[in-house]
Short mmCIF file of C-alpha atoms in Angstrom, two decimals:
data_model
loop_
_atom_site.label_atom_id
_atom_site.label_comp_id
_atom_site.label_asym_id
_atom_site.label_seq_id
_atom_site.Cartn_x
_atom_site.Cartn_y
_atom_site.Cartn_z
CA UNK A 742 0.00 0.00 0.00
CA UNK A 743 0.98 3.60 -0.51
CA UNK A 744 2.56 5.33 2.48
CA UNK A 745 3.59 8.94 2.81
CA UNK A 746 6.13 10.12 5.34
CA UNK A 747 6.34 13.73 6.35
CA UNK A 748 8.66 15.38 8.80
CA UNK A 749 8.93 17.12 11.08
CA UNK A 750 5.47 16.88 12.67
CA UNK A 751 5.75 20.30 14.27
CA UNK A 752 8.05 23.21 13.68
CA UNK A 753 8.42 26.66 15.22
CA UNK A 754 10.55 29.02 13.21
CA UNK A 755 11.35 32.75 13.52
CA UNK A 756 10.39 35.19 10.80
CA UNK A 757 13.09 35.42 8.16
CA UNK A 758 14.49 31.95 8.79
CA UNK A 759 14.70 29.28 6.07
CA UNK A 760 12.38 26.29 5.79
CA UNK A 761 12.73 22.78 4.49
CA UNK A 762 9.93 20.23 4.77
CA UNK A 763 10.44 16.78 3.36
CA UNK A 764 8.02 14.21 2.05
CA UNK A 765 8.80 10.70 0.86
CA UNK A 766 6.48 8.15 -0.66
CA UNK A 767 6.62 4.36 -0.38
CA UNK A 768 4.81 1.66 -2.25
CA UNK A 769 4.55 3.34 -5.62
CA UNK A 770 6.65 4.71 -8.43
CA UNK A 771 6.24 7.86 -10.49
CA UNK A 772 3.40 9.24 -8.38
CA UNK A 773 1.89 12.68 -8.80
CA UNK A 774 2.91 14.60 -5.69
CA UNK A 775 1.28 17.61 -4.08
CA UNK A 776 1.88 20.15 -1.33
CA UNK A 777 -1.20 21.59 0.35
CA UNK A 778 -1.53 24.12 3.13
CA UNK A 779 -4.39 24.43 5.57
CA UNK A 780 -4.38 27.85 7.22
CA UNK A 781 -6.28 28.36 10.45
CA UNK A 782 -10.03 28.15 9.80
CA UNK A 783 -9.56 27.66 6.09
CA UNK A 784 -9.65 24.81 3.60
CA UNK A 785 -6.87 23.01 1.80
CA UNK A 786 -4.97 25.23 -0.59
CA UNK A 787 -2.91 23.59 -3.32
CA UNK A 788 0.59 25.08 -3.35
CA UNK A 789 2.62 22.90 -5.72
CA UNK A 790 2.28 19.72 -7.69
CA UNK A 791 4.74 17.53 -9.53
CA UNK A 792 4.22 14.89 -12.20
CA UNK A 793 7.86 13.78 -12.26
CA UNK A 794 11.45 14.41 -11.20
CA UNK A 795 12.35 18.07 -11.62
CA UNK A 796 8.83 18.98 -12.78
CA UNK A 797 7.14 21.48 -10.49
CA UNK A 798 4.00 23.50 -11.06
CA UNK A 799 3.10 26.35 -8.76
CA UNK A 800 -0.49 27.25 -8.00
CA UNK A 801 0.00 30.29 -5.84
CA UNK A 802 2.77 32.90 -6.12
CA UNK A 803 4.52 33.20 -2.78
CA UNK A 804 7.87 32.97 -1.10
CA UNK A 805 7.72 29.17 -1.02
CA UNK A 806 9.29 26.82 -3.52
CA UNK A 807 9.23 23.09 -4.14
CA UNK A 808 11.65 20.59 -5.58
CA UNK A 809 11.54 16.94 -6.56
CA UNK A 810 15.10 15.64 -6.62
CA UNK A 811 14.04 11.98 -6.68
CA UNK A 812 10.98 10.10 -7.90
CA UNK A 813 9.53 9.62 -4.43
CA UNK A 814 10.86 12.70 -2.68
CA UNK A 815 9.16 16.09 -2.57
CA UNK A 816 10.58 19.07 -0.69
CA UNK A 817 8.95 22.34 0.29
CA UNK A 818 11.32 25.22 0.98
CA UNK A 819 11.56 28.87 1.77
CA UNK A 820 14.55 31.17 2.00
CA UNK A 821 12.83 33.58 4.40
CA UNK A 822 9.66 32.71 6.27
CA UNK A 823 6.83 35.19 6.79
CA UNK A 824 4.27 35.19 9.59
CA UNK A 825 1.63 34.37 6.98
CA UNK A 826 3.42 31.10 6.19
CA UNK A 827 2.11 29.60 9.42
CA UNK A 828 -0.24 26.69 8.83
CA UNK A 829 -0.62 22.96 8.50
CA UNK A 830 1.31 21.61 5.52
CA UNK A 831 0.27 18.39 3.89
CA UNK A 832 2.01 16.27 1.30
CA UNK A 833 -0.18 14.09 -0.88
CA UNK A 834 0.31 11.52 -3.60
CA UNK A 835 -1.87 10.02 -6.29
CA UNK A 836 -1.09 6.60 -7.68
CA UNK A 837 -1.13 6.49 -11.46
CA UNK A 838 -3.29 8.54 -13.78
CA UNK A 839 -6.69 7.07 -13.00
CA UNK A 840 -7.10 6.94 -9.28
CA UNK A 841 -10.65 7.65 -8.27
CA UNK A 842 -9.83 7.17 -4.66
CA UNK A 843 -8.24 10.56 -4.69
CA UNK A 844 -5.05 11.26 -2.88
CA UNK A 845 -3.21 9.67 0.00
CA UNK A 846 -2.08 12.27 2.49
CA UNK A 847 0.80 12.39 4.89
CA UNK A 848 0.27 13.19 8.54
CA UNK A 849 1.18 16.84 8.06
CA UNK A 850 3.57 19.41 9.53
CA UNK A 851 2.31 22.13 11.84
CA UNK A 852 4.44 25.20 11.10
CA UNK A 853 4.30 28.21 13.40
CA UNK A 854 6.25 31.27 12.36
CA UNK A 855 6.97 33.59 15.28
CA UNK B 1327 -11.12 31.40 -7.28
CA UNK B 1328 -12.96 29.01 -5.01
CA UNK B 1329 -14.49 26.41 -7.29
CA UNK B 1330 -15.64 24.15 -4.46
CA UNK B 1331 -17.59 25.66 -1.59
CA UNK B 1332 -18.72 24.37 1.75
CA UNK B 1333 -20.79 27.18 3.20
CA UNK B 1334 -21.36 25.66 6.61
CA UNK B 1335 -18.21 25.82 8.74
CA UNK B 1336 -19.73 23.66 11.44
CA UNK B 1337 -22.56 21.23 12.13
CA UNK B 1338 -23.71 19.66 15.37
CA UNK B 1339 -25.99 16.61 15.54
CA UNK B 1340 -27.13 14.14 18.15
CA UNK B 1341 -25.80 10.60 18.15
CA UNK B 1342 -28.03 8.28 16.15
CA UNK B 1343 -29.47 11.07 14.01
CA UNK B 1344 -28.61 11.91 10.41
CA UNK B 1345 -25.74 14.25 9.53
CA UNK B 1346 -26.01 16.07 6.21
CA UNK B 1347 -22.97 17.91 4.91
CA UNK B 1348 -23.35 20.08 1.84
CA UNK B 1349 -21.03 21.15 -0.93
CA UNK B 1350 -21.47 23.36 -4.00
CA UNK B 1351 -19.25 23.72 -7.01
CA UNK B 1352 -19.00 26.12 -9.91
CA UNK B 1353 -17.01 24.25 -12.55
CA UNK B 1354 -19.33 22.06 -14.62
CA UNK B 1355 -16.30 20.23 -16.02
CA UNK B 1356 -15.60 18.42 -12.75
CA UNK B 1357 -16.03 14.72 -13.40
CA UNK B 1358 -15.40 13.20 -9.99
CA UNK B 1359 -16.25 14.24 -6.46
CA UNK B 1360 -14.82 13.00 -3.20
CA UNK B 1361 -15.30 13.41 0.52
CA UNK B 1362 -12.43 13.34 2.96
CA UNK B 1363 -12.46 13.13 6.72
CA UNK B 1364 -9.81 14.84 8.81
CA UNK B 1365 -8.97 14.56 12.48
CA UNK B 1366 -6.85 17.23 14.20
CA UNK B 1367 -3.12 17.05 13.50
CA UNK B 1368 -3.64 14.29 10.92
CA UNK B 1369 -3.83 14.19 7.16
CA UNK B 1370 -7.24 13.82 5.49
CA UNK B 1371 -8.39 10.29 4.70
CA UNK B 1372 -10.57 9.27 1.79
CA UNK B 1373 -14.17 8.53 2.72
CA UNK B 1374 -16.34 8.12 -0.35
CA UNK B 1375 -16.50 9.31 -3.95
CA UNK B 1376 -18.95 9.63 -6.80
CA UNK B 1377 -18.59 9.92 -10.54
CA UNK B 1378 -20.37 12.75 -12.32
CA UNK B 1379 -22.38 10.19 -14.30
CA UNK B 1380 -24.07 8.96 -11.14
CA UNK B 1381 -26.39 10.63 -8.68
CA UNK B 1382 -25.87 8.42 -5.65
CA UNK B 1383 -23.19 6.26 -4.09
CA UNK B 1384 -23.56 4.38 -0.85
CA UNK B 1385 -21.00 2.80 1.45
CA UNK B 1386 -22.32 1.56 4.77
CA UNK B 1387 -23.49 4.49 6.85
CA UNK B 1388 -22.22 7.00 4.26
CA UNK B 1389 -24.13 8.08 1.17
CA UNK B 1390 -23.15 10.79 -1.28
CA UNK B 1391 -25.77 12.44 -3.49
CA UNK B 1392 -24.95 14.46 -6.58
CA UNK B 1393 -27.28 16.97 -8.24
CA UNK B 1394 -25.47 18.07 -11.39
CA UNK B 1395 -28.10 20.57 -12.49
CA UNK B 1396 -27.75 22.37 -9.17
CA UNK B 1397 -23.99 21.77 -8.99
CA UNK B 1398 -24.52 20.44 -5.50
CA UNK B 1399 -23.50 17.36 -3.61
CA UNK B 1400 -24.15 16.19 -0.10
CA UNK B 1401 -22.85 13.58 2.29
CA UNK B 1402 -25.32 11.78 4.52
CA UNK B 1403 -24.17 9.88 7.59
CA UNK B 1404 -26.79 7.62 9.14
CA UNK B 1405 -26.74 6.94 12.01
CA UNK B 1406 -24.19 9.46 13.23
CA UNK B 1407 -21.70 8.29 15.84
CA UNK B 1408 -19.40 10.28 18.16
CA UNK B 1409 -16.40 8.88 16.28
CA UNK B 1410 -17.66 10.66 13.17
CA UNK B 1411 -16.75 13.99 14.77
CA UNK B 1412 -14.13 15.47 12.45
CA UNK B 1413 -13.69 18.02 9.69
CA UNK B 1414 -15.15 16.87 6.38
CA UNK B 1415 -13.75 18.19 3.12
CA UNK B 1416 -15.52 18.06 -0.19
CA UNK B 1417 -13.22 17.78 -3.22
CA UNK B 1418 -13.61 17.75 -6.98
CA UNK B 1419 -11.49 16.43 -9.83
CA UNK B 1420 -11.37 17.58 -13.43
CA UNK B 1421 -9.86 15.51 -16.17
CA UNK B 1422 -7.68 13.64 -13.69
CA UNK B 1423 -5.79 16.76 -12.79
CA UNK B 1424 -5.27 18.20 -9.34
CA UNK B 1425 -8.05 18.14 -6.83
CA UNK B 1426 -9.88 21.22 -5.55
CA UNK B 1427 -11.05 21.25 -1.95
CA UNK B 1428 -13.77 23.09 -0.12
CA UNK B 1429 -13.08 24.92 3.13
CA UNK B 1430 -14.37 22.03 5.23
CA UNK B 1431 -17.22 21.52 7.68
CA UNK B 1432 -16.55 20.59 11.28
CA UNK B 1433 -19.01 17.92 12.37
CA UNK B 1434 -19.66 17.34 16.06
CA UNK B 1435 -21.73 14.34 17.04
CA UNK B 1436 -22.97 14.61 20.62
CA UNK B 1437 -23.52 11.45 22.68
#
């Protein structure tokens, strides 16, 4: 079965500091990978998605970036965090091109920027 | 551009009664709809889905209804149980591309 690992689970970072969140996927190859953010009291906002190594599409212009250095690794980064970057970050994967069971999500990272 | 909307941020029902969660969408090209359940500090988990060519899908206590003309879908939970208390997200897929989520509805089932 497909498993998604995210770390760290919680993170408190000062404004202006860098960020690196990592996501790895097991049990599948060449998955579509996604980064979502859930801000307080809001829904799930798609930030980035990737259909393959080195292929990143951005949904929302911001000071975050994503990279996919390996097939099953997806990284979310920032050079300088803003207070507005606080939220719950979720990595998700979809197996193959026709998966009507939607996405499998990781357990998330709670980021608090202070 | 919020293509999937859940206008009720919260819902409270009594154990054993029916819970009805609603979702509206604007993009008529969506061809698949899904419901996810999320507990605090966890990732969402898939609950039930429905194709746009159907109007109902049932799985145990969970039933999803789709009204394409109204661009509306709903999730019915019967009977509701305290363990159903969670945030429920409605989501929609178009042409197998990325999924769009609603803002979520927090369901509280009281014993």
